[in-house]
PDB file of C-alpha atoms in Angstrom:
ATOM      1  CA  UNK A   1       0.000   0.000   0.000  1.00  0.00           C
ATOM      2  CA  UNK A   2       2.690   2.525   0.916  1.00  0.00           C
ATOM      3  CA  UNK A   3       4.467   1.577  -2.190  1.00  0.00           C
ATOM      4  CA  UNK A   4       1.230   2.295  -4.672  1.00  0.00           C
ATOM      5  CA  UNK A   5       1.044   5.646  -2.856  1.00  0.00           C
ATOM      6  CA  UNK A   6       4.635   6.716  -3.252  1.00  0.00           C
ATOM      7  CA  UNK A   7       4.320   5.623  -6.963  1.00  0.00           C
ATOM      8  CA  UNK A   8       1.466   7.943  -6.695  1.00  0.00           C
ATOM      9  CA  UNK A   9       2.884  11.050  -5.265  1.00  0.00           C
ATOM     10  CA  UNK A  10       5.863  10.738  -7.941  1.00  0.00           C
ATOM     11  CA  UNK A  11       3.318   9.920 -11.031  1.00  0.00           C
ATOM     12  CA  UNK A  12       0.996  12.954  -9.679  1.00  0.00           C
ATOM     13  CA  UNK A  13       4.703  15.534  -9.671  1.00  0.00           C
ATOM     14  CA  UNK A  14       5.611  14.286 -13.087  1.00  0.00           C
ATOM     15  CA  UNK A  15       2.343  14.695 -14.569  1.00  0.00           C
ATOM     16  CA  UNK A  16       2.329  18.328 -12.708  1.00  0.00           C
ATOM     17  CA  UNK A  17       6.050  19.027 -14.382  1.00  0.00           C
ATOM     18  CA  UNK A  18       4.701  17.752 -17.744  1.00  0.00           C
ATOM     19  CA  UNK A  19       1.801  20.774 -17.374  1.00  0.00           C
ATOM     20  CA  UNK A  20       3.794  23.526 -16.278  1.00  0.00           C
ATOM     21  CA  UNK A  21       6.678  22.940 -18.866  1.00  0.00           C
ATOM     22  CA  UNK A  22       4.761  22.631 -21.999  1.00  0.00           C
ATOM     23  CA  UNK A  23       2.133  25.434 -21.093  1.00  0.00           C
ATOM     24  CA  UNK A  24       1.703  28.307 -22.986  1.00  0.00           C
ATOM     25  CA  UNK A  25       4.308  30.946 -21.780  1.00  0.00           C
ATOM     26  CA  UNK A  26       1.946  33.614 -21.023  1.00  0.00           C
ATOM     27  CA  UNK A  27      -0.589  31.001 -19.305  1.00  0.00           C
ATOM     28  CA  UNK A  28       2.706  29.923 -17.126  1.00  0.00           C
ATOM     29  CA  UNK A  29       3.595  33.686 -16.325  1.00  0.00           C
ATOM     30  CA  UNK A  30      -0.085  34.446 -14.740  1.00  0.00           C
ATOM     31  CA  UNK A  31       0.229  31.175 -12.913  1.00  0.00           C
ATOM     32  CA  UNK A  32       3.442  31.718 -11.553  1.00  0.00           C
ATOM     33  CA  UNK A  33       2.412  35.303 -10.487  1.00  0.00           C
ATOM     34  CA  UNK A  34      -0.926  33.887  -8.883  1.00  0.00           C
ATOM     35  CA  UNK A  35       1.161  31.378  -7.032  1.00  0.00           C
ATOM     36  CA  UNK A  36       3.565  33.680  -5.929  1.00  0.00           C
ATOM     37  CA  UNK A  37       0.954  35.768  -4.213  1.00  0.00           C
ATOM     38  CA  UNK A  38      -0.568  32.940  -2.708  1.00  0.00           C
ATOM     39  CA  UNK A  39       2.393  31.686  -0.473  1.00  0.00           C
ATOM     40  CA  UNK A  40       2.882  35.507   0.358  1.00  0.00           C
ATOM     41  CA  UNK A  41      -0.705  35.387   1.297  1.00  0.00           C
ATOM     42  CA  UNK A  42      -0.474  32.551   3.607  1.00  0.00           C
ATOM     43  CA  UNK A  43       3.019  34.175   4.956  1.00  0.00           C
ATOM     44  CA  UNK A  44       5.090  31.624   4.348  1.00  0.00           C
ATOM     45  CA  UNK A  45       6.980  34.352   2.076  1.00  0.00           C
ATOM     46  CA  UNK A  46       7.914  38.273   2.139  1.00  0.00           C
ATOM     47  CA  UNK A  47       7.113  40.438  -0.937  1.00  0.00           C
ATOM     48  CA  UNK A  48      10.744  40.113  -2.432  1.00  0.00           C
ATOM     49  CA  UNK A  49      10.949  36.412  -1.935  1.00  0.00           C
ATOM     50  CA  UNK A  50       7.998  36.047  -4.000  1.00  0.00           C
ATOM     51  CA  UNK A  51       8.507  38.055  -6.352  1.00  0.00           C
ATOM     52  CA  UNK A  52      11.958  36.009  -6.625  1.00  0.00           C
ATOM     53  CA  UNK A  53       9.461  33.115  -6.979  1.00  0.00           C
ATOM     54  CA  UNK A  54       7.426  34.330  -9.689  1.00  0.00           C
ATOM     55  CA  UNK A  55      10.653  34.951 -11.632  1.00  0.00           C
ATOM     56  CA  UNK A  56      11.993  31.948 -11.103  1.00  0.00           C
ATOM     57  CA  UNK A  57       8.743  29.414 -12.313  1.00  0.00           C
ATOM     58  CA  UNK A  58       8.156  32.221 -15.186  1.00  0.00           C
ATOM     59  CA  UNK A  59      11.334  31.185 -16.665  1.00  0.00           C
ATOM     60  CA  UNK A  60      11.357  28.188 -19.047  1.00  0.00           C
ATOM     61  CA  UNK A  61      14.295  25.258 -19.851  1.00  0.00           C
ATOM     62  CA  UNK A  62      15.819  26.070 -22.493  1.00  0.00           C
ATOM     63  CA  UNK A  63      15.074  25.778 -26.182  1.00  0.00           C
ATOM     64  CA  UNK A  64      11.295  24.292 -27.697  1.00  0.00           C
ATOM     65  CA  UNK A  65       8.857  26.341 -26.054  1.00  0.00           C
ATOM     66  CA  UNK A  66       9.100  29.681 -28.027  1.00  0.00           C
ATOM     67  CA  UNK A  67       9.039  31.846 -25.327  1.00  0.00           C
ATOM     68  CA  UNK A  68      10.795  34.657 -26.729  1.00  0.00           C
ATOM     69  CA  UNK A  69      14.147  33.820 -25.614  1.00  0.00           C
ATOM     70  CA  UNK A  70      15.784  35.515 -29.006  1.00  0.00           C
ATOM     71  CA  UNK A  71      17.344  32.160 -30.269  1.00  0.00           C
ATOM     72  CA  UNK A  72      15.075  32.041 -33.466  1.00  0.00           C
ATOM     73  CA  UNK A  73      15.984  34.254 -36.985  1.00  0.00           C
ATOM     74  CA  UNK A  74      16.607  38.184 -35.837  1.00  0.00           C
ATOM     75  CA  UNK A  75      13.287  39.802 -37.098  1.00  0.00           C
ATOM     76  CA  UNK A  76      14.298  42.159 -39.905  1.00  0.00           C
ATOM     77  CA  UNK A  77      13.443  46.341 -39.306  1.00  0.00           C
ATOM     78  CA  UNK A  78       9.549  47.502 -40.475  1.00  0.00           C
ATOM     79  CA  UNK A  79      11.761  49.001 -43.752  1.00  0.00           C
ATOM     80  CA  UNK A  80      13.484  46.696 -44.635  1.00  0.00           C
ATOM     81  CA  UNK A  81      13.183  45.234 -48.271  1.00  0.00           C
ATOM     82  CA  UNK A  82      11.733  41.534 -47.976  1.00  0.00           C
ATOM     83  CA  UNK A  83      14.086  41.234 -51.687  1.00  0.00           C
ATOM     84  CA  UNK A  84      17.476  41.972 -50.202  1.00  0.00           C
ATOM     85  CA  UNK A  85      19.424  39.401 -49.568  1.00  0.00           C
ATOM     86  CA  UNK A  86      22.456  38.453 -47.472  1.00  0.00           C
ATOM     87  CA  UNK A  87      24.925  37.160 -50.001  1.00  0.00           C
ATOM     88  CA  UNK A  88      26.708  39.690 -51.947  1.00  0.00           C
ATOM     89  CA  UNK A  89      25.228  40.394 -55.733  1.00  0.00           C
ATOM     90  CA  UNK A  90      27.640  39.610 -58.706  1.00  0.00           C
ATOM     91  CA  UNK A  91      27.696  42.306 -60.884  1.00  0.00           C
ATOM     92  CA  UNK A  92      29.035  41.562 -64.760  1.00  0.00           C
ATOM     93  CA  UNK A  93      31.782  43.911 -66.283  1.00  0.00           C
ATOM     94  CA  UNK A  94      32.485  43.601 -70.191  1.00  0.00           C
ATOM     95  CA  UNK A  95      34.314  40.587 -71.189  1.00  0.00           C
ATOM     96  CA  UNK A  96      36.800  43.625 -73.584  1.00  0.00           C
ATOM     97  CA  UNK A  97      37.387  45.478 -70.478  1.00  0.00           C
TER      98      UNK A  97
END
């Protein structure tokens, strides 16, 4: 019995991981924030501690969940010419010359 239940308890904290990881980032930010307050609530944390807190779960692993961590293509300027190119244009001179 105490074996099912610890099997349980870790089944129950991976399935929680599994959630929080692969939410949306913005759905994991107003989570993390709500959570924050909570515990500060309840005064098991000050005001800076949880604010640490909300920082810290906001954050995601690493690459694969787009969260605006700046590792994807640099977005071009609003003017910039969709035409240009980045390799250098060959330009052809007279074959007399």
């Amino acid at each position: 019995m105490t074996q099912q239940l610890i099997v349980g308890l870790i089944v129950a904290a991976a399935a929680l991981y599994a959630v929080w990881r692969w939410m949306p980032a913005g759905w994991r930010r107003g989570a993390a924030r709500k959570l924050a307050a909570g515990t500060q609530r309840t005064g098991l944390i000050d005001q800076t501690r949880a604010d640490q807190l909300a920082a810290s779960l906001a954050k995601t692993s690493g690459c694969g969940s787009c969260d605006s961590c700046g590792s994807c293509a640099p977005k071009k300027p609003a003017g910039a010419d969709p035409a240009d190119s980045h390799s250098p244009t060959l330009t052809s001179t007279p074959a007399g010359r």
